[in-house]
Short mmCIF file of C-alpha atoms and ligand atoms in Angstrom, two decimals:
data_model
loop_
_atom_site.label_atom_id
_atom_site.label_comp_id
_atom_site.label_asym_id
_atom_site.label_seq_id
_atom_site.Cartn_x
_atom_site.Cartn_y
_atom_site.Cartn_z
CA MET A 461 24.76 61.76 129.89
CA TYR A 462 26.48 63.07 132.98
CA PHE A 463 28.55 59.85 133.20
CA ARG A 464 29.57 60.06 129.50
CA GLY A 465 30.62 63.69 129.96
CA LYS A 466 32.75 62.76 132.97
CA ALA A 467 34.36 59.85 131.12
CA LEU A 468 35.28 62.12 128.23
CA PHE A 469 37.02 64.43 130.71
CA TRP A 470 38.93 61.76 132.69
CA LEU A 471 39.96 59.39 129.88
CA PRO A 472 42.52 61.70 128.18
CA LEU A 473 43.77 62.84 131.59
CA CYS A 474 44.42 59.23 132.68
CA LEU A 475 46.28 58.56 129.44
CA LEU A 476 48.50 61.58 130.05
CA ILE A 477 49.27 60.46 133.61
CA VAL A 478 50.16 56.94 132.43
CA LEU A 479 52.42 58.25 129.64
CA PHE A 480 54.34 60.92 131.60
CA GLY A 481 54.16 59.10 134.94
CA CYS A 482 55.87 56.04 133.43
CA GLU A 483 58.64 58.10 131.90
CA SER A 484 59.70 59.98 135.03
CA ASN A 485 59.60 56.88 137.25
CA HIS A 486 61.56 54.72 134.86
CA PRO A 487 64.48 53.13 136.74
CA ASP A 488 66.81 53.78 133.83
CA SER A 489 65.91 57.46 133.53
CA ALA A 490 68.94 59.54 132.54
CA PRO A 491 69.63 63.22 132.04
CA ALA A 492 69.26 64.76 128.61
CA GLY A 493 72.06 63.65 126.34
CA VAL A 494 72.94 60.60 128.42
CA ALA A 495 72.35 57.53 126.28
CA ARG A 496 72.24 55.16 129.24
CA GLY A 497 70.41 52.36 127.46
CA GLU A 498 73.05 52.17 124.75
CA TYR A 499 75.91 50.84 126.88
CA ASP A 500 76.93 47.60 125.29
CA ARG A 501 76.38 44.96 127.97
CA ASP A 502 74.22 41.89 128.49
CA GLU A 503 72.43 42.65 131.76
CA GLY A 504 69.60 45.08 131.78
CA SER A 505 69.84 45.63 128.04
CA PRO A 506 67.20 48.08 126.78
CA ASP A 507 66.32 45.44 124.16
CA SER A 508 65.02 43.22 126.89
CA SER A 509 61.40 42.42 126.03
CA ASP A 510 60.03 42.57 129.60
CA GLU A 511 61.43 45.68 131.34
CA SER A 512 59.65 44.94 134.59
CA ILE A 513 61.78 41.82 135.24
CA ALA A 514 65.04 43.00 133.59
CA PRO A 515 67.71 43.73 136.26
CA GLN A 516 68.52 47.44 136.52
CA ARG A 517 72.13 47.79 135.38
CA PRO A 518 74.54 49.97 137.33
CA ILE A 519 75.69 53.38 136.16
CA VAL A 520 78.96 53.06 134.24
CA LEU A 521 81.62 55.71 134.89
CA GLY A 522 84.88 55.98 132.93
CA PHE A 523 87.64 57.65 134.97
CA SER A 524 90.92 58.84 133.46
CA GLN A 525 93.44 59.26 136.28
CA LEU A 526 96.56 61.23 135.38
CA GLY A 527 99.19 59.05 137.07
CA THR A 528 100.78 57.69 140.24
CA GLU A 529 103.33 60.42 140.95
CA SER A 530 102.60 60.93 144.65
CA ASP A 531 101.05 59.51 147.81
CA TRP A 532 98.27 62.08 147.33
CA ARG A 533 97.53 60.67 143.87
CA ASN A 534 97.45 57.07 145.11
CA ALA A 535 95.07 58.07 147.92
CA ASN A 536 92.91 59.85 145.33
CA SER A 537 92.74 56.75 143.08
CA LEU A 538 91.86 54.52 146.03
CA SER A 539 89.18 56.96 147.18
CA VAL A 540 87.56 56.93 143.72
CA LYS A 541 87.67 53.12 143.51
CA GLU A 542 86.26 52.57 147.01
CA ALA A 543 83.54 55.18 146.61
CA ALA A 544 82.43 53.68 143.28
CA LYS A 545 82.18 50.24 144.89
CA GLU A 546 80.26 51.64 147.84
CA ALA A 547 77.84 53.49 145.53
CA GLY A 548 77.31 50.45 143.27
CA ILE A 549 78.73 52.35 140.29
CA GLU A 550 80.69 50.37 137.71
CA LEU A 551 84.07 52.08 137.31
CA LEU A 552 86.30 51.81 134.25
CA PHE A 553 89.62 53.13 135.57
CA GLU A 554 92.53 54.14 133.30
CA ASN A 555 95.92 55.42 134.49
CA ALA A 556 97.56 57.81 132.01
CA GLU A 557 101.06 57.83 133.56
CA GLN A 558 101.41 61.64 133.18
CA SER A 559 100.57 61.57 129.45
CA GLN A 560 97.80 63.82 128.14
CA GLU A 561 97.80 61.74 124.94
CA LYS A 562 96.97 58.64 127.02
CA GLN A 563 94.14 60.57 128.66
CA PHE A 564 92.74 61.31 125.19
CA GLU A 565 92.96 57.60 124.30
CA ALA A 566 91.20 56.63 127.53
CA ILE A 567 88.40 59.13 126.89
CA ARG A 568 87.97 57.86 123.31
CA GLY A 569 87.81 54.31 124.70
CA PHE A 570 85.06 55.36 127.14
CA ILE A 571 83.13 57.02 124.29
CA ASP A 572 83.41 53.81 122.20
CA LYS A 573 82.08 51.80 125.14
CA LYS A 574 79.17 54.24 125.50
CA VAL A 575 79.68 54.76 129.23
CA ASP A 576 77.11 56.86 131.09
CA LEU A 577 79.59 59.49 132.31
CA ILE A 578 83.27 60.34 132.06
CA ALA A 579 85.45 61.81 134.84
CA VAL A 580 88.93 63.16 134.16
CA ALA A 581 91.76 64.31 136.44
CA PRO A 582 93.68 66.35 133.83
CA VAL A 583 97.48 66.24 133.92
CA VAL A 584 97.78 69.77 132.45
CA GLN A 585 95.30 72.61 131.96
CA SER A 586 95.39 73.30 128.23
CA GLY A 587 94.62 71.24 125.13
CA TRP A 588 91.26 69.75 126.14
CA ASP A 589 88.86 71.52 123.73
CA ASP A 590 88.78 68.90 120.97
CA ILE A 591 88.49 65.79 123.12
CA LEU A 592 85.79 67.30 125.31
CA LYS A 593 83.91 68.25 122.14
CA GLU A 594 84.04 64.57 121.11
CA ALA A 595 82.48 63.54 124.43
CA GLN A 596 79.86 66.27 124.11
CA LEU A 597 78.94 65.17 120.58
CA ALA A 598 78.59 61.60 121.87
CA GLY A 599 76.14 62.92 124.51
CA ILE A 600 78.33 61.81 127.44
CA PRO A 601 78.63 64.31 130.33
CA VAL A 602 82.14 64.96 131.64
CA ILE A 603 83.08 65.75 135.23
CA ILE A 604 86.51 67.30 135.86
CA VAL A 605 88.20 66.10 139.05
CA ASP A 606 91.09 67.66 141.02
CA ARG A 607 92.88 69.82 138.38
CA ALA A 608 91.14 72.28 136.07
CA VAL A 609 90.92 72.57 132.28
CA ASP A 610 91.44 75.79 130.37
CA ILE A 611 88.90 75.60 127.53
CA LEU A 612 86.96 78.05 125.39
CA ASP A 613 83.52 76.47 125.84
CA ALA A 614 82.75 75.78 129.49
CA SER A 615 79.59 73.85 128.53
CA GLN A 616 81.88 70.96 127.56
CA TYR A 617 82.07 69.82 131.18
CA VAL A 618 79.45 69.70 133.90
CA THR A 619 81.38 70.54 137.04
CA LEU A 620 84.88 70.71 138.52
CA ILE A 621 85.31 68.95 141.87
CA GLY A 622 88.49 69.72 143.79
CA SER A 623 90.62 72.12 145.81
CA ASP A 624 91.17 75.83 145.42
CA PHE A 625 94.88 75.71 144.59
CA TYR A 626 95.27 79.49 144.48
CA GLU A 627 93.97 79.68 148.04
CA GLU A 628 96.43 76.93 149.04
CA GLY A 629 99.29 79.06 147.70
CA ARG A 630 97.95 82.07 149.59
CA LYS A 631 97.79 80.07 152.83
CA ALA A 632 101.44 79.03 152.37
CA GLY A 633 102.41 82.66 151.75
CA LYS A 634 100.45 83.91 154.78
CA TYR A 635 102.21 81.38 157.00
CA LEU A 636 105.56 82.73 155.84
CA LEU A 637 104.53 86.36 156.37
CA ASP A 638 103.62 85.54 160.00
CA LYS A 639 106.67 83.36 160.62
CA MET A 640 109.09 86.02 159.35
CA ALA A 641 107.17 89.00 160.73
CA ASN A 642 110.13 90.03 162.90
CA SER A 643 112.88 89.31 160.39
CA PRO A 644 114.29 92.37 158.61
CA GLY A 645 115.26 90.22 155.61
CA PRO A 646 116.35 89.56 153.03
CA VAL A 647 114.68 86.12 153.14
CA GLY A 648 115.99 83.70 150.49
CA ILE A 649 113.38 81.24 149.20
CA VAL A 650 113.54 78.28 146.82
CA GLU A 651 110.38 76.91 145.26
CA LEU A 652 109.87 73.32 144.07
CA LYS A 653 107.01 73.44 141.59
CA GLY A 654 105.03 70.43 140.36
CA THR A 655 104.28 69.55 136.75
CA ALA A 656 104.66 72.39 134.22
CA GLY A 657 101.25 73.51 132.93
CA SER A 658 99.27 71.78 135.70
CA THR A 659 96.70 73.76 137.70
CA PRO A 660 98.17 73.08 141.17
CA SER A 661 101.57 74.25 139.99
CA ILE A 662 100.27 77.38 138.30
CA ASP A 663 97.85 78.38 141.07
CA ARG A 664 99.93 77.41 144.12
CA GLY A 665 102.73 79.45 142.61
CA ARG A 666 100.53 82.49 141.89
CA GLY A 667 98.83 82.40 145.30
CA PHE A 668 102.18 82.25 147.11
CA HIS A 669 103.90 84.92 145.00
CA ASP A 670 100.92 87.30 145.20
CA THR A 671 100.98 87.01 149.00
CA ILE A 672 104.69 87.31 149.76
CA GLY A 673 105.06 89.91 147.00
CA GLU A 674 103.44 92.36 149.40
CA GLN A 675 106.83 92.63 151.17
CA SER A 676 110.09 93.33 149.37
CA LYS A 677 112.25 91.45 151.88
CA PHE A 678 111.23 88.10 150.32
CA ARG A 679 113.45 86.94 147.46
CA VAL A 680 112.63 83.86 145.43
CA LEU A 681 116.13 82.70 144.50
CA LYS A 682 115.11 79.77 142.31
CA SER A 683 111.85 78.20 141.14
CA GLU A 684 112.10 74.74 139.52
CA TYR A 685 109.63 72.26 137.99
CA VAL A 686 110.05 68.98 139.86
CA ASP A 687 107.02 66.92 138.67
CA PHE A 688 105.59 66.30 142.16
CA THR A 689 107.88 63.30 142.84
CA HIS A 690 110.01 62.40 145.88
CA GLU A 691 113.03 61.38 143.84
CA ARG A 692 113.17 64.58 141.79
CA GLY A 693 112.61 66.59 144.96
CA ARG A 694 115.82 65.12 146.41
CA GLU A 695 117.80 65.55 143.19
CA VAL A 696 116.77 69.16 142.54
CA MET A 697 117.26 70.19 146.18
CA ARG A 698 120.77 68.68 146.11
CA SER A 699 121.74 70.83 143.17
CA LEU A 700 120.05 73.94 144.62
CA LEU A 701 122.07 73.49 147.81
CA GLN A 702 125.28 73.08 145.80
CA GLU A 703 124.52 76.32 144.01
CA LEU A 704 123.04 78.50 146.77
CA GLY A 705 124.02 76.80 150.06
CA GLU A 706 122.92 78.62 153.18
CA GLU A 707 121.45 81.52 151.24
CA ILE A 708 118.35 79.33 151.22
CA GLN A 709 116.31 80.12 154.32
CA VAL A 710 112.95 78.84 153.12
CA LEU A 711 111.80 75.92 150.99
CA TYR A 712 108.30 76.18 149.53
CA SER A 713 107.38 72.83 147.99
CA HIS A 714 104.18 72.39 145.96
CA ASN A 715 103.63 68.93 147.46
CA ASP A 716 104.72 66.62 150.28
CA ASP A 717 106.55 64.05 148.16
CA MET A 718 108.96 66.69 146.81
CA ALA A 719 109.37 68.17 150.31
CA LEU A 720 110.23 64.75 151.76
CA GLY A 721 112.82 64.16 149.02
CA ALA A 722 114.25 67.66 149.60
CA ILE A 723 114.50 67.01 153.37
CA GLU A 724 116.81 64.06 152.64
CA ALA A 725 119.03 66.34 150.54
CA ILE A 726 119.05 69.07 153.22
CA GLU A 727 120.10 66.57 155.91
CA GLU A 728 122.80 65.10 153.63
CA TYR A 729 124.11 68.64 153.21
CA GLY A 730 124.36 68.97 156.98
CA LEU A 731 121.51 71.37 157.68
CA ARG A 732 118.52 70.79 159.98
CA PRO A 733 115.21 71.04 158.05
CA GLY A 734 112.59 72.92 160.05
CA LYS A 735 115.29 74.72 162.05
CA ASP A 736 118.09 75.93 159.78
CA MET A 737 115.62 76.14 156.92
CA ILE A 738 111.85 76.76 157.08
CA ILE A 739 109.97 74.05 155.20
CA ILE A 740 106.48 74.73 153.83
CA SER A 741 104.62 72.06 151.90
CA VAL A 742 101.19 71.23 150.49
CA ASP A 743 99.00 68.07 150.75
CA GLY A 744 99.01 66.74 154.33
CA THR A 745 100.00 63.11 153.87
CA ARG A 746 100.77 60.99 156.94
CA LYS A 747 104.50 60.91 156.10
CA ALA A 748 104.60 64.72 156.01
CA LEU A 749 102.68 65.05 159.27
CA GLU A 750 105.14 62.61 160.88
CA LYS A 751 108.00 64.88 159.78
CA MET A 752 106.13 67.84 161.25
CA VAL A 753 105.86 66.06 164.57
CA GLN A 754 109.66 65.55 164.41
CA GLY A 755 110.00 69.31 163.76
CA LYS A 756 111.37 68.84 160.23
CA ILE A 757 108.47 70.54 158.41
CA ASN A 758 107.03 73.80 159.73
CA CYS A 759 103.77 74.13 157.83
CA VAL A 760 101.63 71.91 155.61
CA VAL A 761 98.70 73.36 153.70
CA GLU A 762 96.09 70.65 153.30
CA CYS A 763 94.93 69.43 149.89
CA ASN A 764 92.29 66.75 150.25
CA PRO A 765 92.65 63.74 147.89
CA LEU A 766 89.50 61.95 149.12
CA LEU A 767 87.31 63.13 146.27
CA GLY A 768 85.66 59.74 145.55
CA PRO A 769 82.49 60.28 147.62
CA ASN A 770 81.95 63.76 146.12
CA LEU A 771 82.43 62.38 142.65
CA MET A 772 79.97 59.50 143.13
CA GLN A 773 77.40 61.86 144.63
CA ALA A 774 77.76 64.12 141.60
CA VAL A 775 77.39 61.12 139.27
CA ASN A 776 74.23 59.94 141.01
CA GLU A 777 72.69 63.40 141.07
CA LEU A 778 73.44 63.94 137.43
CA MET A 779 71.91 60.60 136.47
CA GLU A 780 68.81 61.60 138.42
CA GLY A 781 68.57 64.63 136.18
CA ARG A 782 69.65 67.19 138.76
CA THR A 783 71.72 70.27 138.01
CA LEU A 784 75.13 70.62 139.64
CA PRO A 785 77.06 73.78 140.52
CA LYS A 786 79.86 74.48 138.05
CA ARG A 787 82.43 74.32 140.86
CA ILE A 788 82.52 72.07 143.93
CA VAL A 789 85.35 73.11 146.29
CA THR A 790 86.58 70.81 149.04
CA PRO A 791 87.11 72.38 152.50
CA GLU A 792 90.72 72.25 153.74
CA THR A 793 92.90 73.34 156.65
CA VAL A 794 96.51 74.27 157.44
CA PHE A 795 98.63 72.03 159.70
CA THR A 796 101.18 73.40 162.12
CA GLU A 797 103.43 71.39 164.49
CA VAL A 798 100.63 71.35 167.12
CA THR A 799 97.73 70.27 164.91
CA ALA A 800 99.90 67.71 163.07
CA GLU A 801 100.49 65.85 166.32
CA ARG A 802 96.73 65.48 166.85
CA GLU A 803 95.94 64.53 163.25
CA VAL A 804 98.83 62.20 162.38
CA HIS A 805 97.26 59.07 163.91
CA ASN A 806 93.98 59.54 162.01
CA ARG A 807 95.66 59.98 158.67
CA LYS A 808 94.83 57.17 156.23
CA TYR A 809 97.11 58.27 153.40
O1 AHR B 563 96.63 67.87 141.76
C1 AHR B 563 96.90 67.65 143.10
C2 AHR B 563 98.38 67.49 143.28
O2 AHR B 563 98.86 66.47 142.46
C3 AHR B 563 98.82 67.09 144.68
O3 AHR B 563 99.13 68.16 145.49
C4 AHR B 563 100.07 66.38 144.37
O4 AHR B 563 100.62 65.66 145.44
C5 AHR B 563 99.64 65.58 143.22
O5 AHR B 563 100.51 64.81 142.61
#
């Protein structure tokens, strides 16, 4: 009687443990809305009759990269590819060559292939609502990398991993305030902006203007969109020098590639970059640090492109069902002539 009573108590409990225990320990367990078993591939197919011997398939991540405009971008792509390999994550990589339309196509392709997750480095901030809705309806989580998206419903992406571009602009502005502390002014500045509508361009501009705006001696003579490329940096700086000549005392460039192009134009014009004109840039590529060591760039605000390991960690955590913070900011520094000399040899990009 006692034994029967005990059995009646334990039997349902054991059944519960078996049912729920099996589910949470399943190797293919995925967060809510992630249809991991549906990805159309041979190995590890969920149709496999004996799950205990079926190989566990890797997580599949679709990544839409915005382009190849700069050394920063190429380092970023390499970092994502290497980190995926290291983490055993299968990466479907698409380069959109600066076209938002191509990013939409890539995302639709990832949805068709039923990938586990999608990551996007968005070329511009606006226009993402509809495509992110499509991914959400397909139950595929989206991680935003590097640049932000300006959307109405923030639940359409899981997290944004990347730099604080506004803070980068503020750091550039603070450097200039210190550097020109003893100058009565006026101080003539030209600004080479990146891609129109992109987060780094918008926020680096705002951060810089908000900071130098505290003092009326600073005058931004011209502000031009230059698409983050070396070639356009040279071209635009040439024409700015033709127009404004030695009125330009400071160049603020939103990235290193444009600054390096502009330096060529400044030297062609017969001025000494870093001496006759203060050069402030953003990124911290090896080529820019080399120029700093030569005294041709005065300040570089770091923007870290090595986001691959952070991205893969986020992917793994998400697939394990964990919750991520809405914003993951990468720590960054400011290089001056002294620190550049120490860092230049360690720079991989
Ligand atoms: O979004 C990051 C920016 O994009 C980098 O500063 C720039 O070099 C790149 O092209």
